[in-house]
PDB file of N, CA and C in Angstrom:
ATOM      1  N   UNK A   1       0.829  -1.186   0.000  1.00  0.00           N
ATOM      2  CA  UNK A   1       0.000   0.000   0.000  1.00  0.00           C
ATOM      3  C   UNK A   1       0.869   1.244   0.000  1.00  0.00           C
ATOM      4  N   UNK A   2       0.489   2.216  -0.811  1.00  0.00           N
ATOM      5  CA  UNK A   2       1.246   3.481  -0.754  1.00  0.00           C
ATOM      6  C   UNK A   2       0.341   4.134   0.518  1.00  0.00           C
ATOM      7  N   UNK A   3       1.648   5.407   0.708  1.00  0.00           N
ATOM      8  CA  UNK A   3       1.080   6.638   1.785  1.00  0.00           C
ATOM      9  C   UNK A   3       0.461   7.538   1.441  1.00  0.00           C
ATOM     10  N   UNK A   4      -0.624   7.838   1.969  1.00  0.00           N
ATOM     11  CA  UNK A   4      -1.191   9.353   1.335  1.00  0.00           C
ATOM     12  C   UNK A   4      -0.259  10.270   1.529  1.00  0.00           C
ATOM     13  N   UNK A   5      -0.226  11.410   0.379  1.00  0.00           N
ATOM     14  CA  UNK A   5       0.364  12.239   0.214  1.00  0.00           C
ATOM     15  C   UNK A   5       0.595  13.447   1.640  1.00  0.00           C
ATOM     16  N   UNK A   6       1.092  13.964   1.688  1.00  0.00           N
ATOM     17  CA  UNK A   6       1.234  15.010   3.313  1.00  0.00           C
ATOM     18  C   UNK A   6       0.272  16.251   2.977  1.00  0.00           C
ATOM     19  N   UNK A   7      -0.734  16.458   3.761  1.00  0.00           N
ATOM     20  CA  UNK A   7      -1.397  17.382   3.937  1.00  0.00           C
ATOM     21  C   UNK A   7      -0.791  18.655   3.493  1.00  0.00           C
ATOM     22  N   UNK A   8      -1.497  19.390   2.471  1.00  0.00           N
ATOM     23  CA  UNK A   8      -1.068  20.919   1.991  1.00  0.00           C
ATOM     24  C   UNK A   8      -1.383  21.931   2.770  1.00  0.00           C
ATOM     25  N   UNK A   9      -0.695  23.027   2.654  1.00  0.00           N
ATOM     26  CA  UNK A   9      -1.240  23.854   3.798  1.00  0.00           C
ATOM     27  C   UNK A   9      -1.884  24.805   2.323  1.00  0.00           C
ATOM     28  N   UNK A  10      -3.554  25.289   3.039  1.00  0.00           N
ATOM     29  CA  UNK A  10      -4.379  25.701   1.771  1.00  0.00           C
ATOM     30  C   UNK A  10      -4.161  27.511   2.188  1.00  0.00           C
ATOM     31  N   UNK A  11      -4.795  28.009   1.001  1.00  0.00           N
ATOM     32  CA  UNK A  11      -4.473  29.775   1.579  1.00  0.00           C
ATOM     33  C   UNK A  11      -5.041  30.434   2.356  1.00  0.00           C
ATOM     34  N   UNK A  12      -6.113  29.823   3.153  1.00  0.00           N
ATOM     35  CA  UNK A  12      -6.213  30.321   4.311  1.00  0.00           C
ATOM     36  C   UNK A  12      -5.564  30.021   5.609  1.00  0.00           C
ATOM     37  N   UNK A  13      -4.934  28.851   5.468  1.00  0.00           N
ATOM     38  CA  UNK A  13      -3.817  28.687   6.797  1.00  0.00           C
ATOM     39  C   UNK A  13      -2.692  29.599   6.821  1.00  0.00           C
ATOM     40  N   UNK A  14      -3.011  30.091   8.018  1.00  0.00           N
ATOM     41  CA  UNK A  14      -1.362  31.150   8.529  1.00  0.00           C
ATOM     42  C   UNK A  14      -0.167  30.301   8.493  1.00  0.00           C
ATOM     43  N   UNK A  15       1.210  31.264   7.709  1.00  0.00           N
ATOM     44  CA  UNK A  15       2.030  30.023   7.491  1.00  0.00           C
ATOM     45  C   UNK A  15       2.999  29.479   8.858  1.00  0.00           C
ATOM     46  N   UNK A  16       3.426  28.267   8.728  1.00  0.00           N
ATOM     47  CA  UNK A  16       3.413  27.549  10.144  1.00  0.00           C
ATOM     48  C   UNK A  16       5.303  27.851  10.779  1.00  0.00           C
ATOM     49  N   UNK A  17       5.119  29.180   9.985  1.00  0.00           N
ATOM     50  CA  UNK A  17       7.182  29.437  10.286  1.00  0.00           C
ATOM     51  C   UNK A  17       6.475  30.778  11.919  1.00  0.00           C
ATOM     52  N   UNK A  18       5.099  30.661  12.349  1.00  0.00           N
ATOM     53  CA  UNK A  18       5.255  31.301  13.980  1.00  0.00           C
ATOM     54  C   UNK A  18       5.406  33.028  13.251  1.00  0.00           C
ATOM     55  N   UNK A  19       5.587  33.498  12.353  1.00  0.00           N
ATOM     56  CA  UNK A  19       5.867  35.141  12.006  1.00  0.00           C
ATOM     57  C   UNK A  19       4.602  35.440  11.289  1.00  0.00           C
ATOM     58  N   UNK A  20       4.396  36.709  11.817  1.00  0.00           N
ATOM     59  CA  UNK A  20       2.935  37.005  11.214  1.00  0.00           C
ATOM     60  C   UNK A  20       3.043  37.126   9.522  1.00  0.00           C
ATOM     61  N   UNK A  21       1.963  37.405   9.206  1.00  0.00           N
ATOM     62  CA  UNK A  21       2.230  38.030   7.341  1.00  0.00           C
ATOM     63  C   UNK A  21       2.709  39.099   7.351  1.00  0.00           C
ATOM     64  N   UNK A  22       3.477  39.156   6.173  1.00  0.00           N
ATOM     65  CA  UNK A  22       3.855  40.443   5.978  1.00  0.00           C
ATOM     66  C   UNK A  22       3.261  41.829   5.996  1.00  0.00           C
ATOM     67  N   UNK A  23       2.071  41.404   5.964  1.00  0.00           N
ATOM     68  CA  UNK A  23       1.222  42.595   5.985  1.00  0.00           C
ATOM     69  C   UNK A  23       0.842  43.058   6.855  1.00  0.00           C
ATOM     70  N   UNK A  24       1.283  42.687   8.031  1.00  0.00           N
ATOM     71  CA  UNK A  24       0.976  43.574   9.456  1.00  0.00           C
ATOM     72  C   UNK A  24       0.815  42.630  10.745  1.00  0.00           C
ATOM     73  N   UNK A  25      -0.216  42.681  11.279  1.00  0.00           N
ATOM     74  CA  UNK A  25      -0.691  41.817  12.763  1.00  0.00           C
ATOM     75  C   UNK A  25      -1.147  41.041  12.336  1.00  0.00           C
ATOM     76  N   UNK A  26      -0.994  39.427  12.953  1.00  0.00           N
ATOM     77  CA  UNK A  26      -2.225  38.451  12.346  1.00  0.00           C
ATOM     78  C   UNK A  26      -3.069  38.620  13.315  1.00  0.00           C
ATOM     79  N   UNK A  27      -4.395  38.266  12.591  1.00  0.00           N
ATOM     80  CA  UNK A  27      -5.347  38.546  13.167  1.00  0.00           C
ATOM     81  C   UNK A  27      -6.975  38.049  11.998  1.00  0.00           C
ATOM     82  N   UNK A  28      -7.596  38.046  12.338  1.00  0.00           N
ATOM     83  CA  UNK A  28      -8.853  38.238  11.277  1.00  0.00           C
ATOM     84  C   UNK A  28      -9.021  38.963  10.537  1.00  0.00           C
ATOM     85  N   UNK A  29      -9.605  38.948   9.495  1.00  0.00           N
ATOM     86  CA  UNK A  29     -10.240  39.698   7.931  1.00  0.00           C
ATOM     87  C   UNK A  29     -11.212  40.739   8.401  1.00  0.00           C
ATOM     88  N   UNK A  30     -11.275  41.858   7.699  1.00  0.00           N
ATOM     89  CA  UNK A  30     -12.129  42.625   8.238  1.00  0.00           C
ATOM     90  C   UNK A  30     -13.394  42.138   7.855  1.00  0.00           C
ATOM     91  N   UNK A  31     -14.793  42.522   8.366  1.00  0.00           N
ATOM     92  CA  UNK A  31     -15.870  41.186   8.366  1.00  0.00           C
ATOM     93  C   UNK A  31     -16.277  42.060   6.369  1.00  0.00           C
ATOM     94  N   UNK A  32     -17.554  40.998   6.193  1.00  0.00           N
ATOM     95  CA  UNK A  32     -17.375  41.360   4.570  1.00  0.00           C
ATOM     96  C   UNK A  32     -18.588  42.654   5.226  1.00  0.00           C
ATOM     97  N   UNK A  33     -18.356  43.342   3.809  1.00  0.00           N
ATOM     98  CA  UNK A  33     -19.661  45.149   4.082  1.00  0.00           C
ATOM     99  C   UNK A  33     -18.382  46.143   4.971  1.00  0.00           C
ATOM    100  N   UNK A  34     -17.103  45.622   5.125  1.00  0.00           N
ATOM    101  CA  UNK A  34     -16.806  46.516   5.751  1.00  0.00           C
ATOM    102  C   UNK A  34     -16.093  47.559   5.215  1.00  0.00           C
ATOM    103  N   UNK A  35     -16.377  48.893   5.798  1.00  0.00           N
ATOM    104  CA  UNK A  35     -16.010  50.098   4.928  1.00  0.00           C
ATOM    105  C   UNK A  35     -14.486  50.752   6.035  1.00  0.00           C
ATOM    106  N   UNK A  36     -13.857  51.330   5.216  1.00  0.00           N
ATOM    107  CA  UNK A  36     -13.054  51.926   6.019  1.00  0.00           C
ATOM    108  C   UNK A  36     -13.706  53.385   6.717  1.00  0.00           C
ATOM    109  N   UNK A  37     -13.146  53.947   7.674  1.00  0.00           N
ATOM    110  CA  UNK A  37     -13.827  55.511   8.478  1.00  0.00           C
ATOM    111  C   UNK A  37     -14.232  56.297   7.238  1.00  0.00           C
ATOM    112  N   UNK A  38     -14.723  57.140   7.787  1.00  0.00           N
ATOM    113  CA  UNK A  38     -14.517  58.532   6.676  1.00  0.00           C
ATOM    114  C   UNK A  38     -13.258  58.961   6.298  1.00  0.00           C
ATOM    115  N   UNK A  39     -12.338  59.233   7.376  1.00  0.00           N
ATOM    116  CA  UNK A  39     -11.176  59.837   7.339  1.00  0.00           C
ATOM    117  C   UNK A  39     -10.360  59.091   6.125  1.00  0.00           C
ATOM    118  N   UNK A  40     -10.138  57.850   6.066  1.00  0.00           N
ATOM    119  CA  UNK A  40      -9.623  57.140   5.847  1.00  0.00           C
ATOM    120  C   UNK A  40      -9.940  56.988   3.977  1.00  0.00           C
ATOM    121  N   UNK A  41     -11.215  56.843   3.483  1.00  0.00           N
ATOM    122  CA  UNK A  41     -11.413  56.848   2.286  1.00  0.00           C
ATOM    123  C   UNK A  41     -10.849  58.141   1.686  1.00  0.00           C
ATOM    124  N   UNK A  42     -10.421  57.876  -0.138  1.00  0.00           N
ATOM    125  CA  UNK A  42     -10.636  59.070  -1.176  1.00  0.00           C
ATOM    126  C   UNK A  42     -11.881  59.919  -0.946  1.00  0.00           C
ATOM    127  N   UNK A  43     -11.600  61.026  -0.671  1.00  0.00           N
ATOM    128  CA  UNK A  43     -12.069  61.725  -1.117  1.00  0.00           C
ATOM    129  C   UNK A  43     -12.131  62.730  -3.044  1.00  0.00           C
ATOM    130  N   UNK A  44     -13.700  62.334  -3.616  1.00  0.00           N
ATOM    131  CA  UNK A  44     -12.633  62.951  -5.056  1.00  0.00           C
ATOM    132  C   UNK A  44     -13.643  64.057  -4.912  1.00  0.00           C
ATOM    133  N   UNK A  45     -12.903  65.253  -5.692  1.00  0.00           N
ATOM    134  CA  UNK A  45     -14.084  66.463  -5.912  1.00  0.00           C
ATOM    135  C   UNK A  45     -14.787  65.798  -6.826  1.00  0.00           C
ATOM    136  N   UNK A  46     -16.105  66.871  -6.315  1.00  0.00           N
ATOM    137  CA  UNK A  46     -17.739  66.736  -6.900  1.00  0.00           C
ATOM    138  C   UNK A  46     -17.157  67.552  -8.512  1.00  0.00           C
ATOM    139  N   UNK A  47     -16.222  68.392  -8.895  1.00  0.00           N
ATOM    140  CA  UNK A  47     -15.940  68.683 -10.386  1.00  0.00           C
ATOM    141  C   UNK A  47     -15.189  67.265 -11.102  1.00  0.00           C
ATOM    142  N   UNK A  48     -14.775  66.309 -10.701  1.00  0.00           N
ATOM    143  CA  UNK A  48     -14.313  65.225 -11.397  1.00  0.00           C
ATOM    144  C   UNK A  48     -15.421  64.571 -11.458  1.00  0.00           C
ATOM    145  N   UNK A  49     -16.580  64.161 -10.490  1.00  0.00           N
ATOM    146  CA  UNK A  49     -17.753  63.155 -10.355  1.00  0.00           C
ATOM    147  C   UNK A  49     -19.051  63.829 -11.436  1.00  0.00           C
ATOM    148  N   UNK A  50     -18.587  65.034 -11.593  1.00  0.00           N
ATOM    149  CA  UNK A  50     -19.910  65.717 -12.605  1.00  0.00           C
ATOM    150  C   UNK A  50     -19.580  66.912 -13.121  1.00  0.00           C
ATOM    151  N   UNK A  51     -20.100  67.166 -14.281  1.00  0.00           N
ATOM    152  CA  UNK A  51     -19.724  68.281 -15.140  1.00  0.00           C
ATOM    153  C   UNK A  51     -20.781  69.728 -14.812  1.00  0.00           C
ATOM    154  N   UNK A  52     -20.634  70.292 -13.413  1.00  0.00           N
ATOM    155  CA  UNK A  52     -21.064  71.590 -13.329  1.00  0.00           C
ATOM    156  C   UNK A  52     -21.205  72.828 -14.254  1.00  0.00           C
ATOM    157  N   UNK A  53     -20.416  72.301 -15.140  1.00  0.00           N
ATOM    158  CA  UNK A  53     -20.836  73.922 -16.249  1.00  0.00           C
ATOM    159  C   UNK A  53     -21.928  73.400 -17.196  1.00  0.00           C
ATOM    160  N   UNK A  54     -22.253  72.100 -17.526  1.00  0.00           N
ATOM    161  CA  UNK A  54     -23.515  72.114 -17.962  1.00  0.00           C
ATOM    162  C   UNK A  54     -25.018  72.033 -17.074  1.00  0.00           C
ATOM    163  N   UNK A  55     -25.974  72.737 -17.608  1.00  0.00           N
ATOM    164  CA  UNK A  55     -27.218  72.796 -16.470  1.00  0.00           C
ATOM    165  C   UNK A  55     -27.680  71.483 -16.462  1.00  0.00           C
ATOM    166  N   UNK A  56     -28.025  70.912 -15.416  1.00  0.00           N
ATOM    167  CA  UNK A  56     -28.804  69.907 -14.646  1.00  0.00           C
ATOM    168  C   UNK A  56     -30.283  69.643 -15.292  1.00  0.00           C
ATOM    169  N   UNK A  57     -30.578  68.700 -16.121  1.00  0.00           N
ATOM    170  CA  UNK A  57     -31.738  68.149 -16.892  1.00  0.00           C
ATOM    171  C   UNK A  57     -32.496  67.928 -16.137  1.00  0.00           C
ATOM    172  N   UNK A  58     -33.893  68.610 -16.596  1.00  0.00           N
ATOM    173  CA  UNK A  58     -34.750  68.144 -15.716  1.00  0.00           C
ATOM    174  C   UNK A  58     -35.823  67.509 -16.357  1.00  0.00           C
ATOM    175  N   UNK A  59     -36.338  66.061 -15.659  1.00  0.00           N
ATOM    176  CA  UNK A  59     -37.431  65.551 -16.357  1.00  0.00           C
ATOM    177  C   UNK A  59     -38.592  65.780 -15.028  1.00  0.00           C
ATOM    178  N   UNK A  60     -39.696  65.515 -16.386  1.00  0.00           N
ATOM    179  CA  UNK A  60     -40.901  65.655 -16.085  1.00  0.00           C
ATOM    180  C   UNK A  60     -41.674  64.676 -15.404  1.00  0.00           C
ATOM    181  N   UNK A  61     -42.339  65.118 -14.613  1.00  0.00           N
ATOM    182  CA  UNK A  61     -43.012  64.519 -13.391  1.00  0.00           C
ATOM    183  C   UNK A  61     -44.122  63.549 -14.095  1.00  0.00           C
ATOM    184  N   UNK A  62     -43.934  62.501 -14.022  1.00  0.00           N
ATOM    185  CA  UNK A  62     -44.702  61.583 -14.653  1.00  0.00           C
ATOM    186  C   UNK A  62     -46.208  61.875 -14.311  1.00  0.00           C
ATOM    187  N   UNK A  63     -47.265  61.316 -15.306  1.00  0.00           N
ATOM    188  CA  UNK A  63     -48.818  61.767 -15.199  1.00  0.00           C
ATOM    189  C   UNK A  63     -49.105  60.612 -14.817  1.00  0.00           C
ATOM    190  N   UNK A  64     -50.164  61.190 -13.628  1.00  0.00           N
ATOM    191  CA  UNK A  64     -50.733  60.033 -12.847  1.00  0.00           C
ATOM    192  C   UNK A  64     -51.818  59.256 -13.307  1.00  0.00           C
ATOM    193  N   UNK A  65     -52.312  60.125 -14.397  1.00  0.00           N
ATOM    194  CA  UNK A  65     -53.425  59.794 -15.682  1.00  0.00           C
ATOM    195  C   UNK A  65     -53.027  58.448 -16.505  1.00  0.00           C
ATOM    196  N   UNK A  66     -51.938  58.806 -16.794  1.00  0.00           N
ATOM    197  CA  UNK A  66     -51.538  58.046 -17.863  1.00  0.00           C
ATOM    198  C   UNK A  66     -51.175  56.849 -17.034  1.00  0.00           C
ATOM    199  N   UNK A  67     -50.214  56.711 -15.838  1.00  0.00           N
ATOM    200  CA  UNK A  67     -50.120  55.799 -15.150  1.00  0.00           C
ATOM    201  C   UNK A  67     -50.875  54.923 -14.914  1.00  0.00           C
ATOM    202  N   UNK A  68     -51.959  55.322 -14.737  1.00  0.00           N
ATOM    203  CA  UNK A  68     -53.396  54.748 -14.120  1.00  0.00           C
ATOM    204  C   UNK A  68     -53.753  54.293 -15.244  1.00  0.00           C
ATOM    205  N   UNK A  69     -53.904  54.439 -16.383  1.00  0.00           N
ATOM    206  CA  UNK A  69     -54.678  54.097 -17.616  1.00  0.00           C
ATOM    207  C   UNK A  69     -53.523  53.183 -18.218  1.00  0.00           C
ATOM    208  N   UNK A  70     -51.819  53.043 -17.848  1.00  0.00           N
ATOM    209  CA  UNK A  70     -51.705  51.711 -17.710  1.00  0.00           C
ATOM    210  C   UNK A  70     -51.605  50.570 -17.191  1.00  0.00           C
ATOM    211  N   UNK A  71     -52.031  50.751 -15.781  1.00  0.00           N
ATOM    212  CA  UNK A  71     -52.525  49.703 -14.795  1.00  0.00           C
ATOM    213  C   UNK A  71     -53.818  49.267 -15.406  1.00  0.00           C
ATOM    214  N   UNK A  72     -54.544  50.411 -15.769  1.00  0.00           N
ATOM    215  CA  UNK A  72     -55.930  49.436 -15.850  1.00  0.00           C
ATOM    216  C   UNK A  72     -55.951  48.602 -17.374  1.00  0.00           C
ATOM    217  N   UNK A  73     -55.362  49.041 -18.493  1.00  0.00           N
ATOM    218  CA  UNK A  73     -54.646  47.978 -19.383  1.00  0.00           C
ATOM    219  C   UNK A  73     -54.102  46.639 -19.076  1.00  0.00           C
ATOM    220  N   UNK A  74     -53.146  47.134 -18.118  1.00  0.00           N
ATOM    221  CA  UNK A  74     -52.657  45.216 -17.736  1.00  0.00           C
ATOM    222  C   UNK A  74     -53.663  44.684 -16.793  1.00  0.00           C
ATOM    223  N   UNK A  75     -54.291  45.067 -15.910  1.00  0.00           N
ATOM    224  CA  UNK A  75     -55.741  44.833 -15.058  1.00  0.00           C
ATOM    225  C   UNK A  75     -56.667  44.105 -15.918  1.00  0.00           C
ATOM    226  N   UNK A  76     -56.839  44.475 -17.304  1.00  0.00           N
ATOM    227  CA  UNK A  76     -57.854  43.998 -18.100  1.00  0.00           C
ATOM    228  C   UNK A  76     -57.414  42.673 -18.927  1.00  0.00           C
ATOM    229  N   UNK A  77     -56.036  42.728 -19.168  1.00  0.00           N
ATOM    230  CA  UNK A  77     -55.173  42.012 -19.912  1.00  0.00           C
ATOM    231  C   UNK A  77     -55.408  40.675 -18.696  1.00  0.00           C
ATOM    232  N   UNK A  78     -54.651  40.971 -17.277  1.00  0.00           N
ATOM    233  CA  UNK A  78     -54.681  40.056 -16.668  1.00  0.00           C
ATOM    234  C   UNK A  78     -55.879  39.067 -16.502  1.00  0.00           C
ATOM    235  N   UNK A  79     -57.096  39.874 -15.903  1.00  0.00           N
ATOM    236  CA  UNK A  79     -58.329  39.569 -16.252  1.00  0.00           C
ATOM    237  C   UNK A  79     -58.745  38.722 -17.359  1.00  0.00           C
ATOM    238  N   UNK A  80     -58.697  39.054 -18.462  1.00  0.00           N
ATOM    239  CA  UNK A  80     -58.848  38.004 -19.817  1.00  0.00           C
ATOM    240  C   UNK A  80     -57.980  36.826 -19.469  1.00  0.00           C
ATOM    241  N   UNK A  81     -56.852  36.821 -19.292  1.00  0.00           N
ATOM    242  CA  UNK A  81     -56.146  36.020 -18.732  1.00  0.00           C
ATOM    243  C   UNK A  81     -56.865  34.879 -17.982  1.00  0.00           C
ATOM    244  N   UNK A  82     -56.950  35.583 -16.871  1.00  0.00           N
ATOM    245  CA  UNK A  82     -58.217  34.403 -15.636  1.00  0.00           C
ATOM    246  C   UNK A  82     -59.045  33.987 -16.373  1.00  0.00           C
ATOM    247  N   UNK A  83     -59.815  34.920 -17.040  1.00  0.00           N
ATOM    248  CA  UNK A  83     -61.241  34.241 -17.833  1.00  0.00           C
ATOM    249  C   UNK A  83     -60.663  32.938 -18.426  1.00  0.00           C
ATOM    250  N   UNK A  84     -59.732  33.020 -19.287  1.00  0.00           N
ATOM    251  CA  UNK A  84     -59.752  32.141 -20.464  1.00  0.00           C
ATOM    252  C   UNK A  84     -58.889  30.706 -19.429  1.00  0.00           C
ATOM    253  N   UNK A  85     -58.313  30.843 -18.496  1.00  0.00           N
ATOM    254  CA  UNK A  85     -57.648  29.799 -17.875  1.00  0.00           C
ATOM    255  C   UNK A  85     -58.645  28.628 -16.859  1.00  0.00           C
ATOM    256  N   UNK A  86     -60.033  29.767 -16.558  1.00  0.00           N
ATOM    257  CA  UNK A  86     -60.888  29.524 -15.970  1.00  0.00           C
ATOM    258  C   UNK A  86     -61.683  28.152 -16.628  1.00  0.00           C
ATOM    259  N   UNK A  87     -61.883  28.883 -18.064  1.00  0.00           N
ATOM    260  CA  UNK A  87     -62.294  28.258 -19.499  1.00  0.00           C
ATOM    261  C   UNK A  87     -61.809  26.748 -19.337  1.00  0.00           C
ATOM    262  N   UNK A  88     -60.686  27.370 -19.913  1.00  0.00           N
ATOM    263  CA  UNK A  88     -59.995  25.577 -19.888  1.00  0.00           C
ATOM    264  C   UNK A  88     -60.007  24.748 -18.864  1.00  0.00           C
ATOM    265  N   UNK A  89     -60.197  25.142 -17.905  1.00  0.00           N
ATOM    266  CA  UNK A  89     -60.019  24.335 -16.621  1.00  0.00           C
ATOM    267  C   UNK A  89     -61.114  23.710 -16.628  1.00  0.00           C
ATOM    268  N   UNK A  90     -62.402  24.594 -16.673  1.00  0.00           N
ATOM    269  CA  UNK A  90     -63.749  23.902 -16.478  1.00  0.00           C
ATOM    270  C   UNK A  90     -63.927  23.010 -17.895  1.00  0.00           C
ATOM    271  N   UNK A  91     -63.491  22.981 -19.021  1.00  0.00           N
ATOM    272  CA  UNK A  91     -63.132  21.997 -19.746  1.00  0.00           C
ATOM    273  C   UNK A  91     -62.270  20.652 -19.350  1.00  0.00           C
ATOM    274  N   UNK A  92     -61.376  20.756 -18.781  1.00  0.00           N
ATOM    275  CA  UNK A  92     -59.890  19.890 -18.453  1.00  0.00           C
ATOM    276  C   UNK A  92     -61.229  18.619 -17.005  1.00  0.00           C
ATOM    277  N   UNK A  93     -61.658  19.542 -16.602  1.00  0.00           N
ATOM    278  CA  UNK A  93     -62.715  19.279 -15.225  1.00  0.00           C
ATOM    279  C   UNK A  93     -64.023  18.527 -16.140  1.00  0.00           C
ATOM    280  N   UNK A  94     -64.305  18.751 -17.440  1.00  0.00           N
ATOM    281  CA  UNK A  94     -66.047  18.146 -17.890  1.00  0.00           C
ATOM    282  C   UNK A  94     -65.443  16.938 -18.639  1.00  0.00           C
ATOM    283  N   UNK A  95     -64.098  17.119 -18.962  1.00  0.00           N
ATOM    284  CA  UNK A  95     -63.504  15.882 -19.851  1.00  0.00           C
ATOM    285  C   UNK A  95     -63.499  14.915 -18.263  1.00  0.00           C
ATOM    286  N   UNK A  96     -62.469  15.290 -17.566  1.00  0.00           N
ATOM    287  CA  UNK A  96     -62.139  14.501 -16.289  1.00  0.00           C
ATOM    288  C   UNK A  96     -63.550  13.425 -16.081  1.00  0.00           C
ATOM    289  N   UNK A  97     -64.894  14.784 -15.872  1.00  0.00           N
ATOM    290  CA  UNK A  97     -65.982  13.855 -15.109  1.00  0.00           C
ATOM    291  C   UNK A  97     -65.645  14.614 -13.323  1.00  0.00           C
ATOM    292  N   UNK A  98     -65.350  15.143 -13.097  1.00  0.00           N
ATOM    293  CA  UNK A  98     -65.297  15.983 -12.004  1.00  0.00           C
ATOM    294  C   UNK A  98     -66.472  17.305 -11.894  1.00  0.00           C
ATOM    295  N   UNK A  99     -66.907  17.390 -10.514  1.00  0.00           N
ATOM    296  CA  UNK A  99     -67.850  17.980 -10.283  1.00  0.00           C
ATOM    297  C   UNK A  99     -67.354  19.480  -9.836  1.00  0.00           C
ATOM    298  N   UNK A 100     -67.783  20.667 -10.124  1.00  0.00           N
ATOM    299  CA  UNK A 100     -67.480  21.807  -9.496  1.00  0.00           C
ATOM    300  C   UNK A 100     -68.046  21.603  -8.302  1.00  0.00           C
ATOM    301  N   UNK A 101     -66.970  21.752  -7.045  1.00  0.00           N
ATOM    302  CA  UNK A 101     -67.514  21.865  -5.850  1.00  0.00           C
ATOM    303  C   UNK A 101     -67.758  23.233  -5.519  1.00  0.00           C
ATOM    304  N   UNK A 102     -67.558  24.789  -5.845  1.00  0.00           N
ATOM    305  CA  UNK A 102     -67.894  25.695  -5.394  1.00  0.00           C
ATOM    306  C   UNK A 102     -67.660  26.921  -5.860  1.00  0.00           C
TER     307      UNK A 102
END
């Protein structure tokens, strides 16, 4: 019988020479979502993030009219929908021999 091979050390094991990483204290990962302070982040100016010399577009406040008149479009759409599924069913149900109970 051969020997199994010797256990690898994988990349989350700290390495086993006792000296922290190079990168500072060992210790834990900062948890995940975590942000650094305020202090601490870039700050970039608001003239690199957006072009202030052109004016600020403004759109129009959507109509509550029109909104409404397309809810009640898909409302009606859906509706036909039920009807016709209703349809078949009570077909799928007179082929079966099944009774509407209610």
């Amino acid at each position: 019988m051969t020997d199994p091979p010797p256990p690898q050390a994988s990349p989350v094991d700290p390495p086993s020479d006792g000296k922290p990483p190079a990168g500072g204290k060992p210790g834990p990962s900062p948890k995940k979502g975590y942000t650094k302070p305020r202090e601490e982040r870039e700050q970039v100016p608001i003239e690199e993030l957006y072009d202030l010399s052109k004016p600020i577009k403004r759109i129009e406040r959507p109509s509550r009219d029109e909104h409404e008149k397309q809810i009640a479009e898909l409302d009606a759409f859906i509706q036909s929908i039920r009807d016709e599924r209703r349809a078949l069913q009570e077909k799928i149900d007179s082929a079966l021999g099944k009774k509407d109970d209610g």
